[in-house]
Coordinates of C-alpha atoms (C1' of nucleotides) in Angstrom, one line a residue:
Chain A
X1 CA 17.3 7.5 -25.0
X2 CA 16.7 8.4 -21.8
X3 CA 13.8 10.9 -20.5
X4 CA 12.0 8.3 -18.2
X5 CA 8.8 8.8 -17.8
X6 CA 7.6 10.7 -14.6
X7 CA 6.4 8.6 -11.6
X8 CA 3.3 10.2 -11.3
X9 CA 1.1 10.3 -7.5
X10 CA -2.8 10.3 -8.0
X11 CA -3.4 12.1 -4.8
X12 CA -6.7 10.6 -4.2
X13 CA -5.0 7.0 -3.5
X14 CA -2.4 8.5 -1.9
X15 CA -2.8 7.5 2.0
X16 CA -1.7 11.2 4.2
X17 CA -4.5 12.9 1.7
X18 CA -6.9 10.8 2.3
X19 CA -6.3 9.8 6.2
X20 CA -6.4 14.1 6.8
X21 CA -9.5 14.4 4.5
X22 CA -11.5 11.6 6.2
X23 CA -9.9 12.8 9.4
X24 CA -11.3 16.4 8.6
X25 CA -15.0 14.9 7.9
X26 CA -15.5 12.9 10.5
X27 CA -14.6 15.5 13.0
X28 CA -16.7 17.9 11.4
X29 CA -19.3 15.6 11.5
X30 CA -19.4 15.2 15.2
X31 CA -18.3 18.9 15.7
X32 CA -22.1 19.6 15.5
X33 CA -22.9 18.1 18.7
X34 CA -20.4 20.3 20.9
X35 CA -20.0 23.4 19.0
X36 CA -23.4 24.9 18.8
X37 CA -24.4 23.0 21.9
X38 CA -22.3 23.1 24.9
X39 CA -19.5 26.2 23.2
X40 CA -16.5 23.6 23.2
X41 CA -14.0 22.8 20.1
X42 CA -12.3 20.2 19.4
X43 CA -9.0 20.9 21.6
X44 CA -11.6 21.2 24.9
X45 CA -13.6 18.7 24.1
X46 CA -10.6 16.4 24.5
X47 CA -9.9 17.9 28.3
X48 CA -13.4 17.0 28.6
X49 CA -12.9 13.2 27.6
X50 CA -9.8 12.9 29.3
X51 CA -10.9 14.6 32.5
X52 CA -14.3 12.5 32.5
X53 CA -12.9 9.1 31.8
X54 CA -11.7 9.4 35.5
X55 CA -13.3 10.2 39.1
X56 CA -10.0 11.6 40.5
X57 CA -7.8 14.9 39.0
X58 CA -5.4 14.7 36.8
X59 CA -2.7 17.2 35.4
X60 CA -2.5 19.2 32.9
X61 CA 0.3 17.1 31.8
X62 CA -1.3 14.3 32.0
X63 CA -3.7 15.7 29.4
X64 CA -1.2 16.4 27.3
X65 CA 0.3 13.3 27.3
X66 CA -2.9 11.5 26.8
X67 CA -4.3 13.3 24.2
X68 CA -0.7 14.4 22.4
X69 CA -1.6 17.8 21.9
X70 CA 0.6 20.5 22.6
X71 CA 0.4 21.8 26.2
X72 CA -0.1 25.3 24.9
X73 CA -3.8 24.7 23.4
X74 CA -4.1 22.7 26.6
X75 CA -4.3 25.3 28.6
X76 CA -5.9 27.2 26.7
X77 CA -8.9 25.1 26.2
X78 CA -8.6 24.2 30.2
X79 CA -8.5 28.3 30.7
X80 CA -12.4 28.1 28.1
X81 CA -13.4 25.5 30.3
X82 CA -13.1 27.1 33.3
X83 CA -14.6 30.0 31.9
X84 CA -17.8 27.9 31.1
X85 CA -17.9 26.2 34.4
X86 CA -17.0 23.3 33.3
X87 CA -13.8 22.6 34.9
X88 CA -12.1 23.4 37.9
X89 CA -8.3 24.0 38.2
X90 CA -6.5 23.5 42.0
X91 CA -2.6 23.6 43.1
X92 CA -1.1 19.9 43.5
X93 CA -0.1 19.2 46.9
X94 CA 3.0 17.2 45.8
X95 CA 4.7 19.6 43.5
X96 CA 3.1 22.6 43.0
X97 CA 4.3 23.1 39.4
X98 CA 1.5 20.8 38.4
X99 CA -2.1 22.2 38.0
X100 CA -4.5 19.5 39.0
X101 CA -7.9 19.2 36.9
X102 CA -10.9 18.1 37.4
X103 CA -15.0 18.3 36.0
X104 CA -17.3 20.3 38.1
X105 CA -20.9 18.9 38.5
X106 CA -21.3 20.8 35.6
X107 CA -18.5 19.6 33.4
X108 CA -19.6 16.1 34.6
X109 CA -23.0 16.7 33.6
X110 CA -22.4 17.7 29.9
X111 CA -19.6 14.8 29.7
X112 CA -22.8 12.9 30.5
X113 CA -24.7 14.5 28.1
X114 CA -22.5 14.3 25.1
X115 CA -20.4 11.3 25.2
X116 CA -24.2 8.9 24.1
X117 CA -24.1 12.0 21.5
X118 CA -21.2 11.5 20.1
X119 CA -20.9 7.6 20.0
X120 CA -24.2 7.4 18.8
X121 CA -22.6 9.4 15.9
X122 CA -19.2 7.9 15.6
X123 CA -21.6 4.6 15.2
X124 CA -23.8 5.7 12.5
X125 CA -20.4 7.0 10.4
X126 CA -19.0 3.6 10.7
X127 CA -22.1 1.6 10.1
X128 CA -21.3 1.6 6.6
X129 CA -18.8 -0.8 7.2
X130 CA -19.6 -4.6 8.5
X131 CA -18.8 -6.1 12.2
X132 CA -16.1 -7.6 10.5
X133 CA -14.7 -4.7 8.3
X134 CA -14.6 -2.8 11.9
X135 CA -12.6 -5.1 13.7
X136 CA -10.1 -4.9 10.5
X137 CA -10.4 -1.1 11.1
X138 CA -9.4 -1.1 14.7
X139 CA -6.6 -3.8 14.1
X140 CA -5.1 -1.8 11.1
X141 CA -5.1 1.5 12.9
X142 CA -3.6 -0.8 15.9
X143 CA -1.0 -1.6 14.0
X144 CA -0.3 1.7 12.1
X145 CA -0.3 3.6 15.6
X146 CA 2.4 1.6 17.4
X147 CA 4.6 2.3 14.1
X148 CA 4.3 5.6 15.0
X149 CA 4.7 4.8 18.6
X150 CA 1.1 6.9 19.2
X151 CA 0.3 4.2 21.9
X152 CA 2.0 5.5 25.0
X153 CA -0.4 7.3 27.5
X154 CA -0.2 5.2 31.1
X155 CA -2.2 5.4 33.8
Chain B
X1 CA -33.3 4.7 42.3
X2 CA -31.7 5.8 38.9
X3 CA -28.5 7.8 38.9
X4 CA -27.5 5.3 35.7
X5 CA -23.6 4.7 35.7
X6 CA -21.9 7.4 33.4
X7 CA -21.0 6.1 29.7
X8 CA -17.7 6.9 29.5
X9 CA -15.5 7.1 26.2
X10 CA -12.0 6.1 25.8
X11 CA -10.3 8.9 23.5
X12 CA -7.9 6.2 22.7
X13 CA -10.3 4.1 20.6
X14 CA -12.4 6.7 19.5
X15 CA -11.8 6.9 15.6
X16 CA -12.3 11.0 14.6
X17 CA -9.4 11.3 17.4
X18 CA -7.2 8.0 16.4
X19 CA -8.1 9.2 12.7
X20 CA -6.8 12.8 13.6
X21 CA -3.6 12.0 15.3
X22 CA -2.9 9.6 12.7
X23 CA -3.3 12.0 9.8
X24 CA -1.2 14.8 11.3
X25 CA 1.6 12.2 12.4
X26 CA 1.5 10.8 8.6
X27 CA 1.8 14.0 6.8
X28 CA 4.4 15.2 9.2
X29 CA 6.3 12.3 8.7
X30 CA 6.6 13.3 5.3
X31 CA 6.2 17.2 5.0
X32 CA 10.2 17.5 5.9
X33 CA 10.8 16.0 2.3
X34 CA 9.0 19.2 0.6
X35 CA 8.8 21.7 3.3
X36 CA 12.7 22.3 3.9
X37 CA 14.1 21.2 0.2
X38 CA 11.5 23.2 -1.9
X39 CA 10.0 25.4 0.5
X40 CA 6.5 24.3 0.1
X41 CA 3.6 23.0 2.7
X42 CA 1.0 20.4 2.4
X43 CA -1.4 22.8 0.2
X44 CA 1.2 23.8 -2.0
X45 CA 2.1 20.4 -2.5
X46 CA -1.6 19.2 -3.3
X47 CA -1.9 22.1 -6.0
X48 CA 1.4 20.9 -7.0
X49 CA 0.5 16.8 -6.8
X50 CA -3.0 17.9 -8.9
X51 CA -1.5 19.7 -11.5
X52 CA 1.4 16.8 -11.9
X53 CA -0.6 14.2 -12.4
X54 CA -2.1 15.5 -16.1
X55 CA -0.5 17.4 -19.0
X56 CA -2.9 20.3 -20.0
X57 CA -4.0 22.7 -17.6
X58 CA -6.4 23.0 -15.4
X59 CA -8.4 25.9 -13.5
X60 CA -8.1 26.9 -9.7
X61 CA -11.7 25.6 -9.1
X62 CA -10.7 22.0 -10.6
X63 CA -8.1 22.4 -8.0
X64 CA -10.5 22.9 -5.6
X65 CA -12.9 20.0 -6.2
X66 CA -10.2 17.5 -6.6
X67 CA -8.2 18.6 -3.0
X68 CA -11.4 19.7 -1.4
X69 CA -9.4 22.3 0.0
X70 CA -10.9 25.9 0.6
X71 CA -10.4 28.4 -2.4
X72 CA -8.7 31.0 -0.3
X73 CA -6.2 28.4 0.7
X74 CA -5.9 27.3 -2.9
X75 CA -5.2 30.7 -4.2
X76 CA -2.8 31.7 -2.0
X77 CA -1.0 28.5 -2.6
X78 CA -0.8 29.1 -5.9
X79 CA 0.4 33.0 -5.9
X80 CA 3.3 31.3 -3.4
X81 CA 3.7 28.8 -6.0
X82 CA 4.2 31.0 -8.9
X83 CA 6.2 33.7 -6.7
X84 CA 8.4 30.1 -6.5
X85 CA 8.5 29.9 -10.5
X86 CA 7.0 26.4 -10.2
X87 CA 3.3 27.4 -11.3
X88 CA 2.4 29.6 -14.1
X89 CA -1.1 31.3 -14.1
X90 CA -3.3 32.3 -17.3
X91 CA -6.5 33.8 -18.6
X92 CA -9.1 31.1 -20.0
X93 CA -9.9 32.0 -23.4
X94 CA -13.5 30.5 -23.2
X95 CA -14.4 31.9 -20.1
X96 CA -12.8 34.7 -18.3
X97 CA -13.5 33.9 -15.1
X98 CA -11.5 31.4 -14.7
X99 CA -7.3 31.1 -14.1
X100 CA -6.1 28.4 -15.5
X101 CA -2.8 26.8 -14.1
X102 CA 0.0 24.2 -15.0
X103 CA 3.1 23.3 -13.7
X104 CA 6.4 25.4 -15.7
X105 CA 9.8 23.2 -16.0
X106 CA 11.0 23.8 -13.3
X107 CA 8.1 23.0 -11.6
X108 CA 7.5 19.5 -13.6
X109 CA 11.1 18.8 -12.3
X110 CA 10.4 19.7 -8.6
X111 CA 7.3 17.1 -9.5
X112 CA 9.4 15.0 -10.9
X113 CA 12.1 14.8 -7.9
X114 CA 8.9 14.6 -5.0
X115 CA 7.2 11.8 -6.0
X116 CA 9.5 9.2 -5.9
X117 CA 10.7 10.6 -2.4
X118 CA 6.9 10.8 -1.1
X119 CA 6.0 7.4 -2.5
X120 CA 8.9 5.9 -0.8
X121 CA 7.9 7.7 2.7
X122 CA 4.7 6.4 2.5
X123 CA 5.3 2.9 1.4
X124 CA 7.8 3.2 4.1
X125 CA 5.3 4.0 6.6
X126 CA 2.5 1.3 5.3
X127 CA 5.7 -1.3 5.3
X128 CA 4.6 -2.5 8.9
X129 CA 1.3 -4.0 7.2
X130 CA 1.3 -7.2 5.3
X131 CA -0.1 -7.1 1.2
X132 CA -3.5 -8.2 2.6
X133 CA -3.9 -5.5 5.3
X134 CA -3.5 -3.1 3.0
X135 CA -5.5 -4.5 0.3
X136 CA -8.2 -4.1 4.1
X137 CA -7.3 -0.6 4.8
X138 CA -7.8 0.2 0.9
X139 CA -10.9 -1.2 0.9
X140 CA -11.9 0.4 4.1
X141 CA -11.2 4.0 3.2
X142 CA -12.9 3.5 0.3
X143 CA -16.2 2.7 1.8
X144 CA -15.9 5.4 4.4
X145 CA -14.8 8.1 1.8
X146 CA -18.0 7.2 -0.1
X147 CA -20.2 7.2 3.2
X148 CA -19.0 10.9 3.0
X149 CA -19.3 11.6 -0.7
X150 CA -15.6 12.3 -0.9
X151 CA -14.9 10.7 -4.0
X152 CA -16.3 13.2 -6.6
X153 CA -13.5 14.3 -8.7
X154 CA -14.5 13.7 -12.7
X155 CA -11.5 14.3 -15.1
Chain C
dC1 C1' 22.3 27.1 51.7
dC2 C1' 23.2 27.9 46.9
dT3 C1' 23.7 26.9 42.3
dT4 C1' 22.5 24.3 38.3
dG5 C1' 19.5 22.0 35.3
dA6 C1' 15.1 20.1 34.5
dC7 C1' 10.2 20.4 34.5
dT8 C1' 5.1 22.5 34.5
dG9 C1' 2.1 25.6 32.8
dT10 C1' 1.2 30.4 30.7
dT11 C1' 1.7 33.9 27.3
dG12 C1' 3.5 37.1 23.4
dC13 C1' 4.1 36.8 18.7
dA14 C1' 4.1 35.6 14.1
dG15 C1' 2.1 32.6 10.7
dT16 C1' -2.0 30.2 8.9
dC17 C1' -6.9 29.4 8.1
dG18 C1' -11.8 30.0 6.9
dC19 C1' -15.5 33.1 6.3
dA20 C1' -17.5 36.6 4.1
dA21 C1' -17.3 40.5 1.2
dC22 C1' -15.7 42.1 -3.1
dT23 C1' -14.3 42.4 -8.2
dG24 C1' -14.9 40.9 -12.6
dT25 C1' -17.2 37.8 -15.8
dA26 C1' -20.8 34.8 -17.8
dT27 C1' -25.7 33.5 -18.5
dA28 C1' -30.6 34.0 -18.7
dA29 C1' -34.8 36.6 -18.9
dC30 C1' -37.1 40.3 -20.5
Chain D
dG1 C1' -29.5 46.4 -24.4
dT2 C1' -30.5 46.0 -19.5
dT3 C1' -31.1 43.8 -15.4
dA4 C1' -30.6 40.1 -12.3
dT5 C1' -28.5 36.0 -10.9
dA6 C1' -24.7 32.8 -10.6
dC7 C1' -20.0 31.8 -10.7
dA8 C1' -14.4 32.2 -10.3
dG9 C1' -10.9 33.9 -7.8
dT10 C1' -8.8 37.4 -4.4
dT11 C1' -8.4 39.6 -0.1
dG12 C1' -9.3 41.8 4.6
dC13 C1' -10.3 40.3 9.0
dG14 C1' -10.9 37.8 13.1
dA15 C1' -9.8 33.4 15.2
dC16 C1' -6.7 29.8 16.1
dT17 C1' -2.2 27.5 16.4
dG18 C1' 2.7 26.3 17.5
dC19 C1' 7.0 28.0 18.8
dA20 C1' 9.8 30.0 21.9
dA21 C1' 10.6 32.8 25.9
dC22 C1' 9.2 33.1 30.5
dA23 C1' 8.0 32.6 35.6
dG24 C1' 7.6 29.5 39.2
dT25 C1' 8.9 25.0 41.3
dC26 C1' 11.6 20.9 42.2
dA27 C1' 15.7 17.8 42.8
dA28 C1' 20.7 17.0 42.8
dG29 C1' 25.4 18.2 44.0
dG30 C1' 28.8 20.6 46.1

DNA sequence: CCTTGACTGTTGCAGTCGCAACTGTATAAC
DNA sequence: GTTATACAGTTGCGACTGCAACAGTCAAGG
């Protein structure tokens, strides 16, 4: 009697696997663009976005809020990007504790230059999928993100 | 004349960074069930998961193919794995080269005790969608894995 | 004012990762 | 048999990451 049989997992229908494996390919495909390019990874590239989706400065906090990345690779991809030019760091006049970001001319210029770039290639990835199978895959990920209570990052 | 308005992207509906965060948050969600109660992290537990799921063994480079996870990481997984008594290496009699591996007792029943827990997690997780949305985000992953050739793993 | 506690951003440190070089083995060509 | 090439797995090394400790700043309470 007894001796159950195992429960066993196929790890390639096995959802955490595959979300970080897709995850992993789809930033390495648009990795291209920035690395060799402009001299960014991944954690400055989203300073970058955050930073150019705006015209006025935000903190580094903000940042980190927004992009949910921990404040120590923010500033260290904030310290590369000021090294490149691309950003420029300046004291907040409210509470000085805060550093206040913003793109330089430059910064603005390659956010220019590589956000077509990249959702050009973020389209051709997901143009194996239909219009409808796309709006299924934003509402799914909708719904899966506010279970993990991902959604917060105010204005 | 000119000066086009900026294309601007919004980080928070661009899907290599929603894919990302969601990934990481996922597997953290359920790395505390292996990483504190058998002291073993996520590669670990894919060499672990592949060897589970069959009864003969099978060499590090099958290992490889079916995670798509680098060798080195693969190999140092395992020598943690078998410093844990749950993995047990050995020559290939046909061809040298190769190490096969398979899972001892006491690893079977550390097998044996995850799955259920992990399988729970993640149906936990997957619980806010209904049976059709995740019959859509099934299908979904799917078609992108293809798109990227992931799907290769022959028995 | 002064103390306490909280918050922002930086940095030292230890752990992890991928690349590339390396060892040892197999296979093919001669 | 010998040589050359390809492959499996390991390991040293440099790069990156998160944690925790830290310095500087702010706000509240006595």
């Amino acid at each position: 009697m007894s001796k159950r049989k195992v429960e066993r997992l196929n790890l390639l229908k096995f959802m955490p696997f595959r979300l970080n494996r897709l995850a992993a390919e789809f930033s390495t495909a648009l990795a291209v663009e920035y690395m060799a390019r402009f001299g960014i990874d991944i954690p400055e590239w989203r300073v970058l976005a955050t930073l150019g989706l705006y015209d006025t400065p935000r903190s580094a906090q903000y940042v980190v809020r927004c992009t949910r990345t921990h404040k120590s690779r923010i500033s260290r991809a904030v310290g590369s990007l000021v090294a490149l030019g691309y950003v420029a760091r300046a004291e907040a006049i409210d509470d000085r504790r805060e550093v206040m970001l913003e793109l330089t001319p430059k910064g603005r210029a390659v956010y220019g230059e590589l956000v077509p770039l990249l959702l050009k290639r973020e389209e051709a990835i997901l143009s194996c999928l239909s219009a409808e199978e796309r709006a299924q895959l934003d509402h799914l990920m909708d719904k899966l993100e506010q279970s993990f209570d991902l959604v917060q990052c105010e204005d």
